[in-house]
JSON list of C-alpha atoms in Angstrom, two decimals:
[
{"chain": "A", "resi": 21, "resn": "UNK", "atom": "CA", "xyz": [40.86, 54.98, 139.00]},
{"chain": "A", "resi": 22, "resn": "UNK", "atom": "CA", "xyz": [42.10, 53.79, 142.38]},
{"chain": "A", "resi": 23, "resn": "UNK", "atom": "CA", "xyz": [43.45, 50.68, 140.71]},
{"chain": "A", "resi": 24, "resn": "UNK", "atom": "CA", "xyz": [47.07, 50.24, 141.82]},
{"chain": "A", "resi": 25, "resn": "UNK", "atom": "CA", "xyz": [47.87, 48.53, 138.53]},
{"chain": "A", "resi": 26, "resn": "UNK", "atom": "CA", "xyz": [46.61, 51.29, 136.29]},
{"chain": "A", "resi": 27, "resn": "UNK", "atom": "CA", "xyz": [49.25, 52.97, 134.16]},
{"chain": "A", "resi": 28, "resn": "UNK", "atom": "CA", "xyz": [49.14, 56.36, 135.89]},
{"chain": "A", "resi": 29, "resn": "UNK", "atom": "CA", "xyz": [49.88, 54.55, 139.15]},
{"chain": "A", "resi": 30, "resn": "UNK", "atom": "CA", "xyz": [52.65, 52.36, 137.81]},
{"chain": "A", "resi": 31, "resn": "UNK", "atom": "CA", "xyz": [54.36, 54.67, 135.34]},
{"chain": "A", "resi": 32, "resn": "UNK", "atom": "CA", "xyz": [55.84, 57.11, 137.86]},
{"chain": "A", "resi": 33, "resn": "UNK", "atom": "CA", "xyz": [57.10, 54.22, 139.97]},
{"chain": "A", "resi": 34, "resn": "UNK", "atom": "CA", "xyz": [58.48, 52.49, 136.92]},
{"chain": "A", "resi": 35, "resn": "UNK", "atom": "CA", "xyz": [60.41, 55.56, 135.88]},
{"chain": "A", "resi": 36, "resn": "UNK", "atom": "CA", "xyz": [61.54, 56.41, 139.42]},
{"chain": "A", "resi": 37, "resn": "UNK", "atom": "CA", "xyz": [62.62, 52.83, 140.06]},
{"chain": "A", "resi": 38, "resn": "UNK", "atom": "CA", "xyz": [65.42, 53.30, 137.57]},
{"chain": "A", "resi": 39, "resn": "UNK", "atom": "CA", "xyz": [68.24, 55.47, 138.85]},
{"chain": "A", "resi": 40, "resn": "UNK", "atom": "CA", "xyz": [68.48, 58.34, 136.38]},
{"chain": "A", "resi": 41, "resn": "UNK", "atom": "CA", "xyz": [72.29, 58.30, 136.70]},
{"chain": "A", "resi": 42, "resn": "UNK", "atom": "CA", "xyz": [72.27, 54.67, 135.58]},
{"chain": "A", "resi": 43, "resn": "UNK", "atom": "CA", "xyz": [70.18, 55.60, 132.59]},
{"chain": "A", "resi": 44, "resn": "UNK", "atom": "CA", "xyz": [72.57, 58.38, 131.74]},
{"chain": "A", "resi": 45, "resn": "UNK", "atom": "CA", "xyz": [75.68, 56.18, 131.90]},
{"chain": "A", "resi": 46, "resn": "UNK", "atom": "CA", "xyz": [74.00, 53.31, 130.12]},
{"chain": "A", "resi": 47, "resn": "UNK", "atom": "CA", "xyz": [72.73, 55.54, 127.34]},
{"chain": "A", "resi": 48, "resn": "UNK", "atom": "CA", "xyz": [74.80, 55.39, 124.17]},
{"chain": "A", "resi": 49, "resn": "UNK", "atom": "CA", "xyz": [76.85, 58.42, 123.27]},
{"chain": "A", "resi": 50, "resn": "UNK", "atom": "CA", "xyz": [74.77, 60.76, 121.19]},
{"chain": "A", "resi": 51, "resn": "UNK", "atom": "CA", "xyz": [75.76, 63.75, 119.17]},
{"chain": "A", "resi": 52, "resn": "UNK", "atom": "CA", "xyz": [74.77, 67.06, 120.72]},
{"chain": "A", "resi": 53, "resn": "UNK", "atom": "CA", "xyz": [71.29, 68.03, 119.56]},
{"chain": "A", "resi": 54, "resn": "UNK", "atom": "CA", "xyz": [70.42, 64.41, 118.97]},
{"chain": "A", "resi": 55, "resn": "UNK", "atom": "CA", "xyz": [67.93, 62.67, 121.25]},
{"chain": "A", "resi": 56, "resn": "UNK", "atom": "CA", "xyz": [68.71, 59.19, 122.44]},
{"chain": "A", "resi": 57, "resn": "UNK", "atom": "CA", "xyz": [66.26, 56.34, 122.11]},
{"chain": "A", "resi": 58, "resn": "UNK", "atom": "CA", "xyz": [65.92, 56.22, 125.88]},
{"chain": "A", "resi": 59, "resn": "UNK", "atom": "CA", "xyz": [64.72, 59.84, 125.84]},
{"chain": "A", "resi": 60, "resn": "UNK", "atom": "CA", "xyz": [62.26, 59.12, 123.05]},
{"chain": "A", "resi": 61, "resn": "UNK", "atom": "CA", "xyz": [60.89, 56.15, 124.95]},
{"chain": "A", "resi": 62, "resn": "UNK", "atom": "CA", "xyz": [60.67, 58.14, 128.16]},
{"chain": "A", "resi": 63, "resn": "UNK", "atom": "CA", "xyz": [58.73, 60.84, 126.32]},
{"chain": "A", "resi": 64, "resn": "UNK", "atom": "CA", "xyz": [56.42, 58.19, 124.90]},
{"chain": "A", "resi": 65, "resn": "UNK", "atom": "CA", "xyz": [55.76, 56.74, 128.36]},
{"chain": "A", "resi": 66, "resn": "UNK", "atom": "CA", "xyz": [55.07, 60.22, 129.72]},
{"chain": "A", "resi": 67, "resn": "UNK", "atom": "CA", "xyz": [52.63, 60.92, 126.89]},
{"chain": "A", "resi": 68, "resn": "UNK", "atom": "CA", "xyz": [50.86, 57.59, 127.41]},
{"chain": "A", "resi": 69, "resn": "UNK", "atom": "CA", "xyz": [50.66, 58.34, 131.11]},
{"chain": "A", "resi": 70, "resn": "UNK", "atom": "CA", "xyz": [49.19, 61.77, 130.44]},
{"chain": "A", "resi": 71, "resn": "UNK", "atom": "CA", "xyz": [46.52, 60.29, 128.16]},
{"chain": "A", "resi": 72, "resn": "UNK", "atom": "CA", "xyz": [45.69, 57.61, 130.73]},
{"chain": "A", "resi": 73, "resn": "UNK", "atom": "CA", "xyz": [45.27, 60.25, 133.43]},
{"chain": "A", "resi": 74, "resn": "UNK", "atom": "CA", "xyz": [43.07, 62.25, 131.08]},
{"chain": "A", "resi": 75, "resn": "UNK", "atom": "CA", "xyz": [40.94, 59.15, 130.38]},
{"chain": "A", "resi": 76, "resn": "UNK", "atom": "CA", "xyz": [40.68, 58.49, 134.11]},
{"chain": "A", "resi": 77, "resn": "UNK", "atom": "CA", "xyz": [39.53, 62.05, 134.74]},
{"chain": "A", "resi": 78, "resn": "UNK", "atom": "CA", "xyz": [36.93, 61.88, 131.97]},
{"chain": "A", "resi": 79, "resn": "UNK", "atom": "CA", "xyz": [35.52, 58.57, 133.22]},
{"chain": "A", "resi": 80, "resn": "UNK", "atom": "CA", "xyz": [35.42, 59.86, 136.78]},
{"chain": "A", "resi": 81, "resn": "UNK", "atom": "CA", "xyz": [33.55, 62.96, 135.65]},
{"chain": "A", "resi": 82, "resn": "UNK", "atom": "CA", "xyz": [31.13, 60.83, 133.64]},
{"chain": "A", "resi": 83, "resn": "UNK", "atom": "CA", "xyz": [30.40, 58.44, 136.50]},
{"chain": "A", "resi": 84, "resn": "UNK", "atom": "CA", "xyz": [30.00, 61.24, 139.03]},
{"chain": "A", "resi": 85, "resn": "UNK", "atom": "CA", "xyz": [27.57, 62.99, 136.70]},
{"chain": "A", "resi": 86, "resn": "UNK", "atom": "CA", "xyz": [29.76, 66.10, 136.38]},
{"chain": "A", "resi": 87, "resn": "UNK", "atom": "CA", "xyz": [29.88, 65.55, 132.62]},
{"chain": "A", "resi": 88, "resn": "UNK", "atom": "CA", "xyz": [26.95, 64.01, 130.76]},
{"chain": "A", "resi": 89, "resn": "UNK", "atom": "CA", "xyz": [28.81, 63.43, 127.54]},
{"chain": "A", "resi": 90, "resn": "UNK", "atom": "CA", "xyz": [29.59, 59.78, 126.88]},
{"chain": "A", "resi": 91, "resn": "UNK", "atom": "CA", "xyz": [31.44, 60.34, 123.60]},
{"chain": "A", "resi": 92, "resn": "UNK", "atom": "CA", "xyz": [34.15, 62.61, 125.02]},
{"chain": "A", "resi": 93, "resn": "UNK", "atom": "CA", "xyz": [34.92, 60.08, 127.75]},
{"chain": "A", "resi": 94, "resn": "UNK", "atom": "CA", "xyz": [34.93, 57.19, 125.28]},
{"chain": "A", "resi": 95, "resn": "UNK", "atom": "CA", "xyz": [37.27, 59.05, 122.96]},
{"chain": "A", "resi": 96, "resn": "UNK", "atom": "CA", "xyz": [39.60, 59.90, 125.85]},
{"chain": "A", "resi": 97, "resn": "UNK", "atom": "CA", "xyz": [39.73, 56.21, 126.78]},
{"chain": "A", "resi": 98, "resn": "UNK", "atom": "CA", "xyz": [40.22, 55.29, 123.12]},
{"chain": "A", "resi": 99, "resn": "UNK", "atom": "CA", "xyz": [43.11, 57.74, 122.83]},
{"chain": "A", "resi": 100, "resn": "UNK", "atom": "CA", "xyz": [44.77, 56.32, 125.93]},
{"chain": "A", "resi": 101, "resn": "UNK", "atom": "CA", "xyz": [44.23, 52.78, 124.65]},
{"chain": "A", "resi": 102, "resn": "UNK", "atom": "CA", "xyz": [45.68, 53.47, 121.21]},
{"chain": "A", "resi": 103, "resn": "UNK", "atom": "CA", "xyz": [48.73, 55.23, 122.61]},
{"chain": "A", "resi": 104, "resn": "UNK", "atom": "CA", "xyz": [49.25, 52.42, 125.09]},
{"chain": "A", "resi": 105, "resn": "UNK", "atom": "CA", "xyz": [48.91, 49.74, 122.39]},
{"chain": "A", "resi": 106, "resn": "UNK", "atom": "CA", "xyz": [51.42, 51.60, 120.24]},
{"chain": "A", "resi": 107, "resn": "UNK", "atom": "CA", "xyz": [53.89, 51.93, 123.09]},
{"chain": "A", "resi": 108, "resn": "UNK", "atom": "CA", "xyz": [53.46, 48.26, 123.99]},
{"chain": "A", "resi": 109, "resn": "UNK", "atom": "CA", "xyz": [54.03, 47.16, 120.38]},
{"chain": "A", "resi": 110, "resn": "UNK", "atom": "CA", "xyz": [57.28, 49.11, 120.24]},
{"chain": "A", "resi": 111, "resn": "UNK", "atom": "CA", "xyz": [58.33, 47.87, 123.66]},
{"chain": "A", "resi": 112, "resn": "UNK", "atom": "CA", "xyz": [57.61, 44.23, 122.74]},
{"chain": "A", "resi": 113, "resn": "UNK", "atom": "CA", "xyz": [59.60, 44.56, 119.55]},
{"chain": "A", "resi": 114, "resn": "UNK", "atom": "CA", "xyz": [62.50, 46.09, 121.47]},
{"chain": "A", "resi": 115, "resn": "UNK", "atom": "CA", "xyz": [62.51, 43.36, 124.09]},
{"chain": "A", "resi": 116, "resn": "UNK", "atom": "CA", "xyz": [62.35, 40.72, 121.35]},
{"chain": "A", "resi": 117, "resn": "UNK", "atom": "CA", "xyz": [65.33, 42.29, 119.63]},
{"chain": "A", "resi": 118, "resn": "UNK", "atom": "CA", "xyz": [67.23, 42.43, 122.93]},
{"chain": "A", "resi": 119, "resn": "UNK", "atom": "CA", "xyz": [66.52, 38.76, 123.61]},
{"chain": "A", "resi": 120, "resn": "UNK", "atom": "CA", "xyz": [67.66, 37.89, 120.13]},
{"chain": "A", "resi": 121, "resn": "UNK", "atom": "CA", "xyz": [70.95, 39.61, 120.78]},
{"chain": "A", "resi": 122, "resn": "UNK", "atom": "CA", "xyz": [71.35, 37.87, 124.16]},
{"chain": "A", "resi": 123, "resn": "UNK", "atom": "CA", "xyz": [70.88, 34.48, 122.51]},
{"chain": "A", "resi": 124, "resn": "UNK", "atom": "CA", "xyz": [73.72, 35.17, 120.14]},
{"chain": "A", "resi": 125, "resn": "UNK", "atom": "CA", "xyz": [76.57, 32.66, 120.37]},
{"chain": "A", "resi": 126, "resn": "UNK", "atom": "CA", "xyz": [79.95, 34.18, 121.17]},
{"chain": "B", "resi": 20, "resn": "UNK", "atom": "CA", "xyz": [54.18, 61.32, 119.41]},
{"chain": "B", "resi": 21, "resn": "UNK", "atom": "CA", "xyz": [50.96, 59.98, 117.92]},
{"chain": "B", "resi": 22, "resn": "UNK", "atom": "CA", "xyz": [50.24, 62.88, 115.58]},
{"chain": "B", "resi": 23, "resn": "UNK", "atom": "CA", "xyz": [48.03, 60.54, 113.59]},
{"chain": "B", "resi": 24, "resn": "UNK", "atom": "CA", "xyz": [45.38, 60.79, 116.31]},
{"chain": "B", "resi": 25, "resn": "UNK", "atom": "CA", "xyz": [44.19, 63.83, 114.35]},
{"chain": "B", "resi": 26, "resn": "UNK", "atom": "CA", "xyz": [41.79, 61.62, 112.35]},
{"chain": "B", "resi": 27, "resn": "UNK", "atom": "CA", "xyz": [40.02, 60.89, 115.62]},
{"chain": "B", "resi": 28, "resn": "UNK", "atom": "CA", "xyz": [40.03, 64.60, 116.44]},
{"chain": "B", "resi": 29, "resn": "UNK", "atom": "CA", "xyz": [38.37, 65.47, 113.15]},
{"chain": "B", "resi": 30, "resn": "UNK", "atom": "CA", "xyz": [35.74, 62.77, 113.63]},
{"chain": "B", "resi": 31, "resn": "UNK", "atom": "CA", "xyz": [35.25, 63.97, 117.19]},
{"chain": "B", "resi": 32, "resn": "UNK", "atom": "CA", "xyz": [34.58, 67.50, 115.94]},
{"chain": "B", "resi": 33, "resn": "UNK", "atom": "CA", "xyz": [31.91, 66.01, 113.65]},
{"chain": "B", "resi": 34, "resn": "UNK", "atom": "CA", "xyz": [30.43, 64.09, 116.54]},
{"chain": "B", "resi": 35, "resn": "UNK", "atom": "CA", "xyz": [30.30, 67.24, 118.68]},
{"chain": "B", "resi": 36, "resn": "UNK", "atom": "CA", "xyz": [28.67, 69.23, 115.88]},
{"chain": "B", "resi": 37, "resn": "UNK", "atom": "CA", "xyz": [26.07, 66.54, 115.23]},
{"chain": "B", "resi": 38, "resn": "UNK", "atom": "CA", "xyz": [25.30, 66.36, 118.91]},
{"chain": "B", "resi": 39, "resn": "UNK", "atom": "CA", "xyz": [24.64, 70.08, 119.01]},
{"chain": "B", "resi": 40, "resn": "UNK", "atom": "CA", "xyz": [22.44, 69.70, 115.93]},
{"chain": "B", "resi": 41, "resn": "UNK", "atom": "CA", "xyz": [20.59, 66.87, 117.68]},
{"chain": "B", "resi": 42, "resn": "UNK", "atom": "CA", "xyz": [20.00, 69.13, 120.69]},
{"chain": "B", "resi": 43, "resn": "UNK", "atom": "CA", "xyz": [18.62, 71.87, 118.45]},
{"chain": "B", "resi": 44, "resn": "UNK", "atom": "CA", "xyz": [16.27, 69.39, 116.75]},
{"chain": "B", "resi": 45, "resn": "UNK", "atom": "CA", "xyz": [15.18, 68.02, 120.12]},
{"chain": "B", "resi": 46, "resn": "UNK", "atom": "CA", "xyz": [14.41, 71.56, 121.23]},
{"chain": "B", "resi": 47, "resn": "UNK", "atom": "CA", "xyz": [12.40, 72.18, 118.05]},
{"chain": "B", "resi": 48, "resn": "UNK", "atom": "CA", "xyz": [10.36, 69.02, 118.56]},
{"chain": "B", "resi": 49, "resn": "UNK", "atom": "CA", "xyz": [9.83, 69.70, 122.26]},
{"chain": "B", "resi": 50, "resn": "UNK", "atom": "CA", "xyz": [8.59, 73.20, 121.46]},
{"chain": "B", "resi": 51, "resn": "UNK", "atom": "CA", "xyz": [6.55, 72.24, 118.42]},
{"chain": "B", "resi": 52, "resn": "UNK", "atom": "CA", "xyz": [3.37, 73.57, 120.06]},
{"chain": "B", "resi": 53, "resn": "UNK", "atom": "CA", "xyz": [4.84, 76.25, 122.34]},
{"chain": "B", "resi": 54, "resn": "UNK", "atom": "CA", "xyz": [2.85, 79.44, 121.91]},
{"chain": "B", "resi": 55, "resn": "UNK", "atom": "CA", "xyz": [4.63, 81.49, 124.56]},
{"chain": "B", "resi": 56, "resn": "UNK", "atom": "CA", "xyz": [8.32, 82.30, 124.90]},
{"chain": "B", "resi": 57, "resn": "UNK", "atom": "CA", "xyz": [10.24, 84.74, 127.13]},
{"chain": "B", "resi": 58, "resn": "UNK", "atom": "CA", "xyz": [10.86, 86.87, 124.02]},
{"chain": "B", "resi": 59, "resn": "UNK", "atom": "CA", "xyz": [7.11, 86.93, 123.36]},
{"chain": "B", "resi": 60, "resn": "UNK", "atom": "CA", "xyz": [5.21, 85.19, 120.59]},
{"chain": "B", "resi": 61, "resn": "UNK", "atom": "CA", "xyz": [5.39, 81.53, 119.69]},
{"chain": "B", "resi": 62, "resn": "UNK", "atom": "CA", "xyz": [8.58, 79.49, 119.60]},
{"chain": "B", "resi": 63, "resn": "UNK", "atom": "CA", "xyz": [10.66, 80.07, 116.50]},
{"chain": "B", "resi": 64, "resn": "UNK", "atom": "CA", "xyz": [12.32, 77.08, 114.88]},
{"chain": "B", "resi": 65, "resn": "UNK", "atom": "CA", "xyz": [16.11, 76.97, 115.27]},
{"chain": "B", "resi": 66, "resn": "UNK", "atom": "CA", "xyz": [18.81, 75.70, 112.95]},
{"chain": "B", "resi": 67, "resn": "UNK", "atom": "CA", "xyz": [22.42, 74.80, 113.66]},
{"chain": "B", "resi": 68, "resn": "UNK", "atom": "CA", "xyz": [24.83, 76.25, 111.10]},
{"chain": "B", "resi": 69, "resn": "UNK", "atom": "CA", "xyz": [28.04, 74.30, 110.57]},
{"chain": "B", "resi": 70, "resn": "UNK", "atom": "CA", "xyz": [31.37, 75.79, 109.64]},
{"chain": "B", "resi": 71, "resn": "UNK", "atom": "CA", "xyz": [34.65, 74.18, 108.68]},
{"chain": "B", "resi": 72, "resn": "UNK", "atom": "CA", "xyz": [37.21, 74.94, 111.35]},
{"chain": "B", "resi": 73, "resn": "UNK", "atom": "CA", "xyz": [40.88, 74.28, 111.80]},
{"chain": "B", "resi": 74, "resn": "UNK", "atom": "CA", "xyz": [41.07, 72.24, 114.97]},
{"chain": "B", "resi": 75, "resn": "UNK", "atom": "CA", "xyz": [44.59, 73.01, 116.03]},
{"chain": "B", "resi": 76, "resn": "UNK", "atom": "CA", "xyz": [47.50, 75.02, 114.65]},
{"chain": "B", "resi": 77, "resn": "UNK", "atom": "CA", "xyz": [49.65, 71.88, 114.67]},
{"chain": "B", "resi": 78, "resn": "UNK", "atom": "CA", "xyz": [47.37, 70.23, 112.14]},
{"chain": "B", "resi": 79, "resn": "UNK", "atom": "CA", "xyz": [48.09, 70.83, 108.49]},
{"chain": "B", "resi": 80, "resn": "UNK", "atom": "CA", "xyz": [45.77, 73.48, 107.03]},
{"chain": "B", "resi": 81, "resn": "UNK", "atom": "CA", "xyz": [43.97, 71.04, 104.76]},
{"chain": "B", "resi": 82, "resn": "UNK", "atom": "CA", "xyz": [43.00, 68.91, 107.75]},
{"chain": "B", "resi": 83, "resn": "UNK", "atom": "CA", "xyz": [39.82, 70.56, 108.79]},
{"chain": "B", "resi": 84, "resn": "UNK", "atom": "CA", "xyz": [37.22, 69.69, 111.31]},
{"chain": "B", "resi": 85, "resn": "UNK", "atom": "CA", "xyz": [33.79, 71.14, 111.77]},
{"chain": "B", "resi": 86, "resn": "UNK", "atom": "CA", "xyz": [32.13, 73.21, 114.43]},
{"chain": "B", "resi": 87, "resn": "UNK", "atom": "CA", "xyz": [28.75, 74.77, 114.97]},
{"chain": "B", "resi": 88, "resn": "UNK", "atom": "CA", "xyz": [29.19, 78.39, 113.91]},
{"chain": "B", "resi": 89, "resn": "UNK", "atom": "CA", "xyz": [25.90, 79.64, 115.27]},
{"chain": "B", "resi": 90, "resn": "UNK", "atom": "CA", "xyz": [22.32, 78.70, 115.91]},
{"chain": "B", "resi": 91, "resn": "UNK", "atom": "CA", "xyz": [20.03, 80.78, 113.75]},
{"chain": "B", "resi": 92, "resn": "UNK", "atom": "CA", "xyz": [16.27, 81.30, 113.81]},
{"chain": "B", "resi": 93, "resn": "UNK", "atom": "CA", "xyz": [14.09, 80.11, 110.98]},
{"chain": "B", "resi": 94, "resn": "UNK", "atom": "CA", "xyz": [12.17, 83.23, 109.90]},
{"chain": "B", "resi": 95, "resn": "UNK", "atom": "CA", "xyz": [9.47, 81.40, 107.96]},
{"chain": "B", "resi": 96, "resn": "UNK", "atom": "CA", "xyz": [5.91, 82.40, 108.96]},
{"chain": "B", "resi": 97, "resn": "UNK", "atom": "CA", "xyz": [4.17, 80.87, 111.96]},
{"chain": "B", "resi": 98, "resn": "UNK", "atom": "CA", "xyz": [1.34, 78.41, 111.54]},
{"chain": "B", "resi": 99, "resn": "UNK", "atom": "CA", "xyz": [-2.06, 80.05, 112.01]},
{"chain": "B", "resi": 100, "resn": "UNK", "atom": "CA", "xyz": [-4.74, 77.98, 113.70]},
{"chain": "B", "resi": 101, "resn": "UNK", "atom": "CA", "xyz": [-8.28, 79.16, 114.42]},
{"chain": "B", "resi": 102, "resn": "UNK", "atom": "CA", "xyz": [-8.94, 78.42, 118.09]},
{"chain": "B", "resi": 103, "resn": "UNK", "atom": "CA", "xyz": [-10.80, 81.26, 119.91]},
{"chain": "B", "resi": 104, "resn": "UNK", "atom": "CA", "xyz": [-10.81, 79.37, 123.22]},
{"chain": "B", "resi": 105, "resn": "UNK", "atom": "CA", "xyz": [-7.02, 79.40, 123.37]},
{"chain": "B", "resi": 106, "resn": "UNK", "atom": "CA", "xyz": [-5.61, 81.98, 125.83]},
{"chain": "B", "resi": 107, "resn": "UNK", "atom": "CA", "xyz": [-3.06, 83.15, 123.21]},
{"chain": "B", "resi": 108, "resn": "UNK", "atom": "CA", "xyz": [-5.67, 83.65, 120.48]},
{"chain": "B", "resi": 109, "resn": "UNK", "atom": "CA", "xyz": [-5.79, 87.16, 118.97]},
{"chain": "B", "resi": 110, "resn": "UNK", "atom": "CA", "xyz": [-8.94, 89.23, 118.49]},
{"chain": "B", "resi": 111, "resn": "UNK", "atom": "CA", "xyz": [-9.86, 87.19, 115.40]},
{"chain": "B", "resi": 112, "resn": "UNK", "atom": "CA", "xyz": [-9.46, 83.91, 117.25]},
{"chain": "B", "resi": 113, "resn": "UNK", "atom": "CA", "xyz": [-6.24, 83.01, 115.48]},
{"chain": "B", "resi": 114, "resn": "UNK", "atom": "CA", "xyz": [-3.48, 81.30, 117.46]},
{"chain": "B", "resi": 115, "resn": "UNK", "atom": "CA", "xyz": [0.06, 81.43, 116.10]},
{"chain": "B", "resi": 116, "resn": "UNK", "atom": "CA", "xyz": [1.87, 78.11, 116.42]},
{"chain": "B", "resi": 117, "resn": "UNK", "atom": "CA", "xyz": [5.63, 77.61, 115.94]},
{"chain": "B", "resi": 118, "resn": "UNK", "atom": "CA", "xyz": [6.97, 77.23, 112.39]},
{"chain": "B", "resi": 119, "resn": "UNK", "atom": "CA", "xyz": [8.07, 73.71, 113.28]},
{"chain": "B", "resi": 120, "resn": "UNK", "atom": "CA", "xyz": [7.17, 70.96, 110.85]},
{"chain": "B", "resi": 121, "resn": "UNK", "atom": "CA", "xyz": [7.40, 67.67, 112.73]},
{"chain": "B", "resi": 122, "resn": "UNK", "atom": "CA", "xyz": [8.01, 65.62, 109.56]},
{"chain": "B", "resi": 123, "resn": "UNK", "atom": "CA", "xyz": [10.98, 67.82, 108.66]},
{"chain": "B", "resi": 124, "resn": "UNK", "atom": "CA", "xyz": [12.33, 67.60, 112.19]},
{"chain": "B", "resi": 125, "resn": "UNK", "atom": "CA", "xyz": [12.04, 63.82, 112.17]},
{"chain": "B", "resi": 126, "resn": "UNK", "atom": "CA", "xyz": [13.97, 63.63, 108.89]},
{"chain": "B", "resi": 127, "resn": "UNK", "atom": "CA", "xyz": [16.65, 65.93, 110.28]},
{"chain": "B", "resi": 128, "resn": "UNK", "atom": "CA", "xyz": [16.74, 63.81, 113.42]},
{"chain": "B", "resi": 129, "resn": "UNK", "atom": "CA", "xyz": [17.48, 60.67, 111.43]},
{"chain": "B", "resi": 130, "resn": "UNK", "atom": "CA", "xyz": [20.00, 62.60, 109.34]},
{"chain": "B", "resi": 131, "resn": "UNK", "atom": "CA", "xyz": [21.81, 63.82, 112.47]},
{"chain": "B", "resi": 132, "resn": "UNK", "atom": "CA", "xyz": [21.79, 60.32, 113.90]},
{"chain": "B", "resi": 133, "resn": "UNK", "atom": "CA", "xyz": [23.27, 58.83, 110.73]},
{"chain": "B", "resi": 134, "resn": "UNK", "atom": "CA", "xyz": [25.91, 61.56, 110.51]},
{"chain": "B", "resi": 135, "resn": "UNK", "atom": "CA", "xyz": [26.82, 60.92, 114.13]},
{"chain": "B", "resi": 136, "resn": "UNK", "atom": "CA", "xyz": [27.19, 57.21, 113.41]},
{"chain": "B", "resi": 137, "resn": "UNK", "atom": "CA", "xyz": [29.27, 57.95, 110.32]},
{"chain": "B", "resi": 138, "resn": "UNK", "atom": "CA", "xyz": [31.72, 59.97, 112.41]},
{"chain": "B", "resi": 139, "resn": "UNK", "atom": "CA", "xyz": [31.95, 57.21, 114.99]},
{"chain": "B", "resi": 140, "resn": "UNK", "atom": "CA", "xyz": [32.59, 54.78, 112.14]},
{"chain": "B", "resi": 141, "resn": "UNK", "atom": "CA", "xyz": [35.47, 56.97, 111.00]},
{"chain": "B", "resi": 142, "resn": "UNK", "atom": "CA", "xyz": [36.96, 56.63, 114.48]},
{"chain": "B", "resi": 143, "resn": "UNK", "atom": "CA", "xyz": [36.51, 52.86, 114.41]},
{"chain": "B", "resi": 144, "resn": "UNK", "atom": "CA", "xyz": [38.04, 52.58, 110.95]},
{"chain": "B", "resi": 145, "resn": "UNK", "atom": "CA", "xyz": [40.98, 54.69, 112.00]},
{"chain": "B", "resi": 146, "resn": "UNK", "atom": "CA", "xyz": [41.41, 52.47, 115.02]},
{"chain": "B", "resi": 147, "resn": "UNK", "atom": "CA", "xyz": [41.32, 49.35, 112.83]},
{"chain": "B", "resi": 148, "resn": "UNK", "atom": "CA", "xyz": [43.94, 50.85, 110.52]},
{"chain": "B", "resi": 149, "resn": "UNK", "atom": "CA", "xyz": [46.14, 51.73, 113.46]},
{"chain": "B", "resi": 150, "resn": "UNK", "atom": "CA", "xyz": [45.86, 48.21, 114.88]},
{"chain": "B", "resi": 151, "resn": "UNK", "atom": "CA", "xyz": [46.73, 46.82, 111.47]},
{"chain": "B", "resi": 152, "resn": "UNK", "atom": "CA", "xyz": [49.81, 49.01, 111.28]},
{"chain": "B", "resi": 153, "resn": "UNK", "atom": "CA", "xyz": [50.97, 47.77, 114.68]},
{"chain": "B", "resi": 154, "resn": "UNK", "atom": "CA", "xyz": [50.78, 44.22, 113.34]},
{"chain": "B", "resi": 155, "resn": "UNK", "atom": "CA", "xyz": [53.79, 44.99, 111.17]},
{"chain": "B", "resi": 156, "resn": "UNK", "atom": "CA", "xyz": [56.13, 44.73, 114.13]},
{"chain": "B", "resi": 157, "resn": "UNK", "atom": "CA", "xyz": [54.10, 42.08, 115.91]},
{"chain": "B", "resi": 158, "resn": "UNK", "atom": "CA", "xyz": [55.47, 38.60, 115.50]}
]
């Protein structure tokens, strides 16, 4: 909840740390109407962040006694966890691919 | 993103419905000997009626969940017990007790519990499948 390393805390900083103009110039040219991979990833991070915040809210409500329903809170956490795991798996694969390219002999 | 979470949503709807059913059963058991209610007369046994329900318009129509449609009253006759000393006894000394059969309630209780567990197991299975799918791109 107050944890400075929780995703809702980090995610906005992570996205704001990157200059959006840089992202724009670095992004590959896409056809109009086509979304770039950077956009897709940004959307994914936003979604993960939203689910994490939702999980945080549910747990806070559960602990404070506002909500007496354990299942809803558990499912909210589960949702956040699954989305985070998925995002991390994609991210890891991407980084691995990038490193592979960087190791290429030229 | 993550449309496939719908399996969890469906299981969650089942969990919610079973929880409501559990509450109704708990209320029946708690009031198994209640002879006075605000509506007058003894407590009448309640039943949770389930209905298939589309959870969200984004889900495909065949992906249903469940919800409690309504809680109805069991109109079966009350149990008559001869007890003239009871304050709620009628002129013939008969006291009307709720139409709650504890054995039936206990069976329903176990049934609700098992159904609840089954829904949770669906969630766990879905989670396991998802984890397995992520292994494809894991090295």
